[in-house]
Amino acid sequence: MLLLLAIATRASAQIKTIVTEPITISKNTYYSSEIEHSFAFGDSVTIHAYKKKSNKYHFLVETADYANVISCSNIPFEATEKMMKKLPNALSDEARVLRQKLQNDVENRKRESQKKKAFAGEVWTTVSSSYSFTPVSGTDYKLKNGDVVYIVGYKGETTNYQYALYSTNFAGIYRTTSNKYIFSKDMDTRYLPSIDDPDVQQFLAEKQREIIQREAEAKMLYRGKALRGEVMGVLSYGTPEPIESHASNYESGDTVRVVGYSKVGDMNYYALYSDYNYGTFKSSRARTSTFKNDSEIDFDRLPAYDDPEVKLVLKQQGVIIDSVMQVRLAESQRRLEEVTANLIQAYKENQPFIIHDIDWDSDSAGGIELSVSITNCTQQTIKYVTFNGYFKNAVGDKCRNEIGGGTVWTAKGIGPIGPCPSSFENSSERINDCEGRYNFDNHRFYSRVAETFKLSSVTVQYMNGKTVTLSGANLDKHVRY
């Protein structure tokens, strides 16, 4: 107690001075200190104790980041020996106690300084061994090589090193089993606060709130862009499948506006529209297989595909698209009646029907699948349509069915196929009903040498029992190959 009282009484006995010549300390003779330090000309130091012994000058000095007893062959300070003789004995027991206190103060200052630097974002590096890090708390973000990280806390034990890290998009505690080669540069963690420091915990919590708030704002801005149709992407080979009946398939290379997105299980759902198509689509393929330049679309910030505002945008686009398609079909709204009249006249001129969009293909066994469309150009409803035709080989001879023989391909389609428009008033409701499309994929004809196909006759049976058959030259006038 008396010793501490003496130190406290004499603590005010100190000299603040300037270094007049460089000093390098590698090891202190009296205290076996391994701390290396150097003083440059002009450095400010405080001398707390002094003693001359064996032609050596001994000083208990303190700076902002150093405190110890140093020994010199001269006095390298702007202070005279007469001034320093008033100081306590630098080699005494009480000086030892004072030295320890000063060193503790220096350590505390270093920790506070490093803490301020860490909280100011001045302690940073890049990750060079991402697989070594495991998130412990506060985040599930997986570090990647090259990530810039800011270190605000550290706690190290054997094979268990924990860092309090943050960046622009995460903040939390990470654990690693090694503290070597995990960062791009060696990090001095001695003076960093512990990860358990309340200030560190509060700092991380604030960063997490900032990240959440920033992400919410960014998501809201991106939502606005999407709803305004400003988020665009180019579809790749894995184009998604339309969900609603009004939507049609897109093709690879089509540019679409991406309004919404959700991942449910293994399925990706998209809300898309273009100049001619709109709706919700689904695909089990990865987003990178569905869209080219996937990185240009921030799917995680898009609103959900079934969000009410997204649905409203699609509905509005549907009205626009439907209107545009009607205009394209009729050339213009002002000429719709004229176009309808021309269409009705075309139906009359092509009675009883028009055959079109004939397409066929064969598999490896020679089994032929054929599709064909028919437009009813009468005011009667078609009940059945019977198609007869034949295939020719490369030299123009008719092909024989490899199963069963014969040269005739025949197939029967079931209606109803409604009457064609007869006036402007009923054109919109009949325009689609008078079209029939048949896909005959149950093989009726087998040939490995078929090159061309020609219809030989078409028989139409109406609901009233009447039948009409066209063949030869009469049929050719009504077929659009």
CSV table of N, CA, C and O in Angstrom, one decimal, residues 390-400 407 447 449-454:
chain,number,residue,atom,x,y,z
A,390,TYR,N,-51.8,-40.3,-100.2
A,390,TYR,CA,-50.7,-41.3,-100.4
A,390,TYR,C,-49.4,-40.6,-100.4
A,390,TYR,O,-49.3,-39.3,-100.5
A,391,PHE,N,-48.4,-41.4,-100.2
A,391,PHE,CA,-47.0,-40.9,-100.1
A,391,PHE,C,-46.2,-41.3,-101.4
A,391,PHE,O,-46.5,-42.4,-101.9
A,392,LYS,N,-45.3,-40.5,-101.8
A,392,LYS,CA,-44.4,-40.9,-102.9
A,392,LYS,C,-43.0,-41.0,-102.5
A,392,LYS,O,-42.6,-40.2,-101.6
A,393,ASN,N,-42.2,-41.8,-103.1
A,393,ASN,CA,-40.8,-41.9,-102.8
A,393,ASN,C,-40.0,-40.9,-103.7
A,393,ASN,O,-40.6,-40.1,-104.4
A,394,ALA,N,-38.7,-41.0,-103.7
A,394,ALA,CA,-37.9,-40.0,-104.3
A,394,ALA,C,-38.0,-40.0,-105.8
A,394,ALA,O,-37.7,-38.9,-106.5
A,395,VAL,N,-38.5,-41.1,-106.4
A,395,VAL,CA,-38.6,-41.1,-107.9
A,395,VAL,C,-40.1,-41.0,-108.3
A,395,VAL,O,-40.4,-41.2,-109.5
A,396,GLY,N,-41.0,-40.6,-107.4
A,396,GLY,CA,-42.3,-40.3,-107.8
A,396,GLY,C,-43.3,-41.4,-107.7
A,396,GLY,O,-44.5,-41.3,-108.1
A,397,ASP,N,-42.9,-42.6,-107.3
A,397,ASP,CA,-43.8,-43.8,-107.2
A,397,ASP,C,-44.5,-43.8,-105.8
A,397,ASP,O,-43.9,-43.4,-104.8
A,398,LYS,N,-45.7,-44.3,-105.8
A,398,LYS,CA,-46.4,-44.3,-104.6
A,398,LYS,C,-45.8,-45.3,-103.6
A,398,LYS,O,-45.3,-46.4,-104.1
A,399,CYS,N,-45.8,-45.0,-102.4
A,399,CYS,CA,-45.2,-45.9,-101.3
A,399,CYS,C,-46.3,-46.9,-100.9
A,399,CYS,O,-47.4,-46.5,-100.7
A,400,ARG,N,-45.8,-48.1,-100.6
A,400,ARG,CA,-46.7,-49.1,-100.0
A,400,ARG,C,-46.5,-49.1,-98.5
A,400,ARG,O,-45.4,-49.0,-98.0
A,407,THR,N,-51.5,-48.6,-100.6
A,407,THR,CA,-50.8,-47.3,-100.8
A,407,THR,C,-51.6,-46.2,-100.2
A,407,THR,O,-51.2,-45.0,-100.3
A,447,SER,N,-43.5,-46.4,-93.7
A,447,SER,CA,-42.7,-46.4,-94.9
A,447,SER,C,-41.4,-45.6,-94.6
A,447,SER,O,-41.4,-44.5,-94.1
A,449,VAL,N,-39.2,-44.9,-97.0
A,449,VAL,CA,-38.8,-44.2,-98.2
A,449,VAL,C,-39.7,-43.1,-98.6
A,449,VAL,O,-39.5,-42.5,-99.7
A,450,ALA,N,-40.7,-42.7,-97.8
A,450,ALA,CA,-41.6,-41.6,-98.2
A,450,ALA,C,-40.9,-40.3,-98.2
A,450,ALA,O,-40.1,-40.0,-97.4
A,451,GLU,N,-41.2,-39.6,-99.3
A,451,GLU,CA,-40.5,-38.3,-99.5
A,451,GLU,C,-41.6,-37.1,-99.5
A,451,GLU,O,-41.3,-36.0,-99.1
A,452,THR,N,-42.8,-37.4,-100.1
A,452,THR,CA,-43.8,-36.4,-100.3
A,452,THR,C,-45.2,-37.0,-99.9
A,452,THR,O,-45.3,-38.2,-100.0
A,453,PHE,N,-46.1,-36.1,-99.6
A,453,PHE,CA,-47.5,-36.6,-99.3
A,453,PHE,C,-48.4,-35.7,-100.1
A,453,PHE,O,-48.3,-34.5,-100.3
A,454,LYS,N,-49.5,-36.4,-100.5
A,454,LYS,CA,-50.6,-35.7,-101.3
A,454,LYS,C,-51.9,-36.2,-100.8
A,454,LYS,O,-52.1,-37.4,-100.8
